[in-house]
Amino acid sequence: MYAIFMNGGKQYKVKKGQIIKLEKLNNSVQTQLKFETVLMISDNKEVKIGQPILLDSYILADIVCHGRNKKINIIKFNRRKHYKKHQGHRQSFTKVLITEIHTYQGVS
């Protein structure tokens, strides 16, 4: 079983027990999160697709840790113009562990 959900303007495909990196969230470690913008859920038998989201479906996750990615270097350079600019950036992230994918089991 896997699901696709949206968080921070990005879509993520997850399975139960998977650890993923999200954009930085302002919650503390060991906090449980509930993602309710589930776009699709698939088990071995059927696929449920939302229009645009699935109602009564959610994904539960626990925050594992916070951190920062590797530094990327940005260099702007114009030849023969005495112009060179260096800049660096480190993006913050939050690692979460997917604990449960819950879908509505109503009558179709």
Coordinates of N, CA, C and O in Angstrom, one line a residue:
M1 N 0.8 -1.2 0.0 CA 0.0 0.0 0.0 C 0.9 1.2 0.0 O 1.9 1.3 0.7
Y2 N 0.5 2.2 -0.9 CA 1.3 3.5 -0.9 C 0.3 4.6 -1.1 O -0.9 4.4 -1.5
A3 N 0.7 5.8 -0.8 CA -0.1 7.0 -0.9 C 0.7 8.1 -1.4 O 1.9 8.2 -1.3
I4 N 0.0 9.1 -2.1 CA 0.6 10.3 -2.5 C -0.1 11.5 -1.8 O -1.3 11.5 -1.8
F5 N 0.7 12.3 -1.1 CA 0.1 13.4 -0.4 C 0.9 14.7 -0.7 O 2.0 14.7 -1.3
M6 N 0.3 15.8 -0.4 CA 0.9 17.1 -0.7 C 1.3 17.8 0.6 O 0.5 17.8 1.5
N7 N 2.5 18.4 0.6 CA 2.9 19.2 1.8 C 3.9 20.2 1.3 O 4.9 19.9 0.6
G8 N 3.6 21.5 1.6 CA 4.5 22.6 1.2 C 4.6 22.8 -0.3 O 5.7 23.2 -0.8
G9 N 3.6 22.5 -1.0 CA 3.6 22.7 -2.4 C 4.2 21.6 -3.2 O 4.4 21.6 -4.4
K10 N 4.7 20.5 -2.5 CA 5.3 19.4 -3.2 C 4.5 18.1 -2.9 O 3.9 18.0 -1.9
Q11 N 4.6 17.1 -3.8 CA 3.9 15.9 -3.7 C 4.9 14.8 -3.3 O 6.1 14.7 -3.9
Y12 N 4.5 13.9 -2.4 CA 5.4 12.8 -1.9 C 4.7 11.5 -2.0 O 3.5 11.4 -1.7
K13 N 5.4 10.5 -2.5 CA 4.9 9.1 -2.6 C 5.5 8.3 -1.4 O 6.7 8.3 -1.3
V14 N 4.6 7.8 -0.5 CA 5.1 7.2 0.7 C 4.5 5.8 0.9 O 3.4 5.5 0.4
K15 N 5.2 5.0 1.7 CA 4.7 3.7 2.2 C 4.8 3.7 3.7 O 5.6 4.5 4.3
K16 N 4.1 2.8 4.3 CA 4.2 2.7 5.8 C 5.6 2.2 6.2 O 6.2 1.3 5.6
G17 N 6.2 2.9 7.2 CA 7.5 2.6 7.7 C 8.6 3.3 6.9 O 9.8 3.2 7.3
Q18 N 8.3 4.2 6.0 CA 9.3 4.9 5.2 C 9.7 6.2 5.9 O 8.8 6.8 6.5
I19 N 11.0 6.6 5.8 CA 11.4 7.9 6.3 C 11.7 8.8 5.1 O 12.4 8.4 4.2
I20 N 11.1 10.0 5.2 CA 11.2 11.0 4.1 C 11.6 12.3 4.6 O 11.5 12.6 5.8
K21 N 12.3 13.1 3.8 CA 12.7 14.5 4.1 C 11.6 15.4 3.6 O 11.3 15.4 2.4
L22 N 11.1 16.3 4.4 CA 10.1 17.3 4.1 C 10.8 18.7 4.3 O 11.8 18.8 4.9
E23 N 10.2 19.7 3.7 CA 10.6 21.1 4.1 C 10.5 21.3 5.6 O 9.7 20.6 6.2
K24 N 11.3 22.2 6.1 CA 11.3 22.3 7.6 C 9.9 22.6 8.2 O 9.2 23.5 7.7
L25 N 9.6 21.9 9.2 CA 8.3 22.0 9.9 C 8.6 22.6 11.3 O 9.6 22.2 11.9
N26 N 7.8 23.4 11.8 CA 8.1 24.1 13.1 C 7.4 23.3 14.3 O 6.8 23.8 15.2
N27 N 7.6 22.0 14.3 CA 7.2 21.1 15.4 C 8.4 20.5 16.0 O 9.4 20.3 15.4
S28 N 8.3 20.0 17.3 CA 9.4 19.4 17.9 C 9.5 17.9 17.6 O 8.6 17.3 17.0
V29 N 10.7 17.4 17.9 CA 10.9 16.0 17.6 C 10.0 15.1 18.5 O 9.6 15.5 19.6
Q30 N 9.6 13.9 18.0 CA 8.7 13.0 18.6 C 7.2 13.5 18.6 O 6.4 12.9 19.2
T31 N 6.9 14.5 17.8 CA 5.6 15.0 17.6 C 4.9 14.2 16.5 O 5.5 13.9 15.5
Q32 N 3.6 13.9 16.7 CA 2.9 13.2 15.6 C 2.2 14.2 14.7 O 1.6 15.1 15.2
L33 N 2.3 14.0 13.4 CA 1.7 14.8 12.4 C 0.6 14.1 11.7 O 0.6 12.9 11.6
K34 N -0.4 14.8 11.2 CA -1.5 14.3 10.5 C -1.6 15.1 9.2 O -1.9 16.2 9.2
F35 N -1.3 14.4 8.0 CA -1.4 15.0 6.7 C -2.8 14.6 6.1 O -3.0 13.5 5.9
E36 N -3.6 15.7 5.9 CA -4.9 15.4 5.4 C -5.1 15.7 3.9 O -6.2 15.4 3.4
T37 N -4.1 16.2 3.2 CA -4.2 16.5 1.8 C -3.7 15.3 1.0 O -2.7 15.3 0.3
V38 N -4.4 14.2 1.1 CA -4.0 12.9 0.4 C -4.6 13.0 -1.0 O -5.8 13.1 -1.1
L39 N -3.8 12.8 -2.0 CA -4.2 12.9 -3.4 C -4.6 11.5 -3.9 O -5.5 11.4 -4.7
M40 N -3.9 10.5 -3.5 CA -4.2 9.1 -4.0 C -3.7 8.1 -3.0 O -2.7 8.3 -2.3
I41 N -4.5 7.0 -2.9 CA -4.1 5.8 -2.1 C -4.3 4.6 -3.0 O -5.3 4.4 -3.7
S42 N -3.3 3.7 -2.9 CA -3.3 2.5 -3.7 C -3.0 1.3 -2.8 O -1.9 1.4 -2.2
D43 N -3.8 0.3 -2.8 CA -3.4 -1.0 -2.2 C -3.3 -2.0 -3.4 O -3.4 -1.6 -4.5
N44 N -3.2 -3.2 -3.1 CA -3.0 -4.2 -4.1 C -4.2 -4.4 -5.0 O -4.1 -4.9 -6.1
K45 N -5.4 -4.1 -4.5 CA -6.6 -4.3 -5.2 C -7.2 -3.2 -6.0 O -7.7 -3.3 -7.1
E46 N -7.1 -2.0 -5.4 CA -7.8 -0.8 -6.0 C -7.0 0.5 -5.8 O -6.2 0.5 -4.9
V47 N -7.3 1.4 -6.6 CA -6.6 2.8 -6.6 C -7.7 3.8 -6.3 O -8.7 3.8 -7.0
K48 N -7.6 4.6 -5.3 CA -8.5 5.7 -5.0 C -7.8 7.0 -5.3 O -6.8 7.3 -4.8
I49 N -8.5 7.8 -6.2 CA -7.9 9.1 -6.6 C -8.9 10.2 -6.2 O -10.1 10.1 -6.5
G50 N -8.3 11.2 -5.6 CA -9.2 12.3 -5.1 C -9.4 13.3 -6.2 O -8.7 13.4 -7.2
Q51 N -10.4 14.1 -6.0 CA -10.7 15.2 -7.0 C -11.0 16.5 -6.2 O -12.1 16.9 -6.0
P52 N -10.0 17.2 -5.8 CA -8.6 17.0 -5.9 C -8.0 16.2 -4.7 O -6.9 15.6 -4.9
I53 N -8.7 16.1 -3.6 CA -8.1 15.3 -2.5 C -9.1 14.3 -2.0 O -10.3 14.4 -2.3
L54 N -8.7 13.3 -1.3 CA -9.5 12.2 -0.8 C -10.1 12.7 0.5 O -9.3 13.1 1.4
L55 N -11.4 12.7 0.7 CA -12.0 13.0 1.9 C -11.9 11.9 2.9 O -11.9 10.7 2.5
D56 N -11.8 12.2 4.2 CA -11.8 11.2 5.3 C -10.5 10.2 5.2 O -10.6 9.1 5.6
S57 N -9.5 10.7 4.5 CA -8.2 9.9 4.4 C -7.1 10.8 5.0 O -7.1 12.0 4.8
Y58 N -6.2 10.2 5.7 CA -5.1 10.9 6.2 C -3.9 10.0 6.4 O -4.0 8.8 6.3
I59 N -2.7 10.6 6.6 CA -1.5 9.9 6.8 C -0.9 10.4 8.2 O -0.8 11.6 8.4
L60 N -0.5 9.5 9.0 CA 0.1 9.8 10.3 C 1.6 9.6 10.2 O 2.0 8.6 9.6
A61 N 2.3 10.5 10.8 CA 3.8 10.5 10.8 C 4.4 11.0 12.1 O 3.7 11.8 12.7
D62 N 5.5 10.5 12.4 CA 6.3 11.0 13.6 C 7.5 11.7 13.1 O 8.2 11.3 12.2
I63 N 7.8 12.8 13.8 CA 9.1 13.6 13.4 C 10.2 12.9 14.0 O 10.3 12.6 15.2
V64 N 11.2 12.6 13.2 CA 12.4 11.9 13.6 C 13.5 12.9 14.1 O 14.1 12.8 15.1
C65 N 13.8 13.8 13.2 CA 14.8 14.8 13.5 C 14.7 16.0 12.5 O 14.0 15.9 11.5
H66 N 15.4 17.1 12.9 CA 15.6 18.2 12.0 C 17.0 18.3 11.6 O 17.9 17.8 12.3
G67 N 17.3 18.9 10.4 CA 18.6 19.1 10.0 C 18.8 20.0 8.8 O 17.8 20.7 8.4
R68 N 20.0 20.0 8.2 CA 20.2 20.9 7.1 C 21.0 20.1 6.0 O 21.8 19.3 6.4
N69 N 20.6 20.3 4.7 CA 21.3 19.6 3.6 C 22.7 20.1 3.4 O 23.1 21.1 4.1
K70 N 23.4 19.4 2.5 CA 24.7 19.9 2.2 C 24.7 21.3 1.5 O 23.7 21.7 0.9
K71 N 25.8 22.0 1.7 CA 25.9 23.3 1.1 C 26.0 23.3 -0.4 O 26.8 22.5 -0.9
I72 N 25.2 24.2 -1.0 CA 25.4 24.3 -2.5 C 26.1 25.7 -2.7 O 25.8 26.7 -2.0
N73 N 27.0 25.8 -3.7 CA 27.7 27.0 -4.0 C 27.1 27.6 -5.2 O 26.9 27.0 -6.2
I74 N 26.8 28.9 -5.1 CA 26.3 29.7 -6.3 C 27.4 30.7 -6.7 O 27.8 31.4 -5.8
I75 N 27.8 30.6 -7.9 CA 28.8 31.5 -8.4 C 28.3 32.2 -9.6 O 27.8 31.6 -10.6
K76 N 28.3 33.5 -9.5 CA 28.0 34.4 -10.7 C 29.3 35.0 -11.2 O 30.0 35.6 -10.4
F77 N 29.5 35.0 -12.5 CA 30.7 35.4 -13.1 C 30.5 36.0 -14.4 O 29.8 35.4 -15.3
N78 N 31.1 37.1 -14.7 CA 31.2 37.7 -16.0 C 32.6 37.9 -16.4 O 33.4 38.5 -15.7
R79 N 33.0 37.2 -17.5 CA 34.4 37.3 -17.9 C 34.8 38.6 -18.5 O 33.9 39.3 -19.1
R80 N 36.0 39.0 -18.2 CA 36.6 40.3 -18.6 C 35.8 41.5 -18.1 O 36.0 42.6 -18.6
K81 N 35.1 41.4 -17.0 CA 34.3 42.5 -16.5 C 34.7 42.8 -15.0 O 34.1 43.6 -14.3
H82 N 35.6 42.0 -14.5 CA 36.0 42.1 -13.0 C 34.8 41.9 -12.1 O 34.6 42.6 -11.2
Y83 N 34.0 40.9 -12.5 CA 32.8 40.6 -11.7 C 32.8 39.1 -11.3 O 32.8 38.3 -12.2
K84 N 32.8 38.8 -10.0 CA 32.7 37.5 -9.5 C 32.0 37.5 -8.2 O 32.4 38.3 -7.3
K85 N 30.9 36.7 -8.0 CA 30.2 36.7 -6.8 C 30.0 35.3 -6.3 O 29.6 34.4 -7.1
H86 N 30.3 35.0 -5.0 CA 30.1 33.7 -4.4 C 29.0 33.8 -3.4 O 28.8 34.8 -2.7
Q87 N 28.1 32.8 -3.4 CA 27.1 32.7 -2.4 C 26.8 31.2 -2.1 O 27.0 30.4 -2.9
G88 N 26.4 30.9 -0.9 CA 26.1 29.6 -0.5 C 24.7 29.5 0.1 O 24.1 30.5 0.5
H89 N 24.2 28.2 0.1 CA 22.9 28.0 0.7 C 22.8 26.6 1.2 O 23.2 25.6 0.6
R90 N 22.2 26.5 2.4 CA 21.9 25.2 3.0 C 20.4 25.2 3.4 O 19.9 26.0 4.2
Q91 N 19.7 24.2 2.8 CA 18.2 24.1 3.0 C 17.9 23.3 4.2 O 18.5 22.2 4.4
S92 N 17.0 23.8 5.1 CA 16.6 23.1 6.3 C 15.6 22.0 5.9 O 14.8 22.2 5.0
F93 N 15.6 20.9 6.6 CA 14.6 19.8 6.4 C 14.2 19.2 7.7 O 14.7 19.4 8.7
T94 N 13.1 18.4 7.6 CA 12.6 17.6 8.7 C 12.4 16.2 8.2 O 11.7 16.0 7.2
K95 N 13.0 15.2 8.9 CA 12.8 13.8 8.6 C 11.6 13.3 9.4 O 11.5 13.5 10.6
V96 N 10.7 12.7 8.6 CA 9.5 12.1 9.3 C 9.4 10.6 8.9 O 9.8 10.2 7.9
L97 N 8.8 9.8 9.9 CA 8.6 8.4 9.7 C 7.1 8.2 9.5 O 6.3 8.6 10.4
I98 N 6.7 7.6 8.4 CA 5.3 7.4 8.1 C 4.9 6.2 9.0 O 5.4 5.1 8.8
T99 N 3.9 6.4 9.8 CA 3.4 5.3 10.7 C 2.1 4.7 10.3 O 1.9 3.5 10.6
E100 N 1.3 5.4 9.6 CA 0.0 4.8 9.2 C -0.6 5.6 8.0 O -0.5 6.8 7.9
I101 N -1.2 4.8 7.1 CA -2.0 5.4 6.0 C -3.4 4.9 6.2 O -3.7 3.7 6.2
H102 N -4.3 5.9 6.5 CA -5.7 5.6 6.8 C -6.6 6.0 5.6 O -6.5 7.2 5.2
T103 N -7.4 5.2 5.2 CA -8.4 5.5 4.1 C -9.8 5.2 4.6 O -10.0 4.4 5.5
Y104 N -10.7 5.9 4.1 CA -12.2 5.7 4.4 C -12.7 4.5 3.8 O -12.5 4.3 2.6
Q105 N -13.2 3.6 4.6 CA -13.8 2.3 4.1 C -15.3 2.3 4.0 O -16.0 1.4 4.5
G106 N -15.8 3.3 3.4 CA -17.3 3.5 3.3 C -17.9 2.7 2.2 O -17.2 2.0 1.4
V107 N -19.2 2.7 2.1 CA -19.9 2.0 1.0 C -19.8 2.8 -0.3 O -20.1 4.0 -0.3
S108 N -19.4 2.1 -1.4 CA -19.3 2.8 -2.6 C -20.6 2.8 -3.4 O -21.4 1.9 -3.4

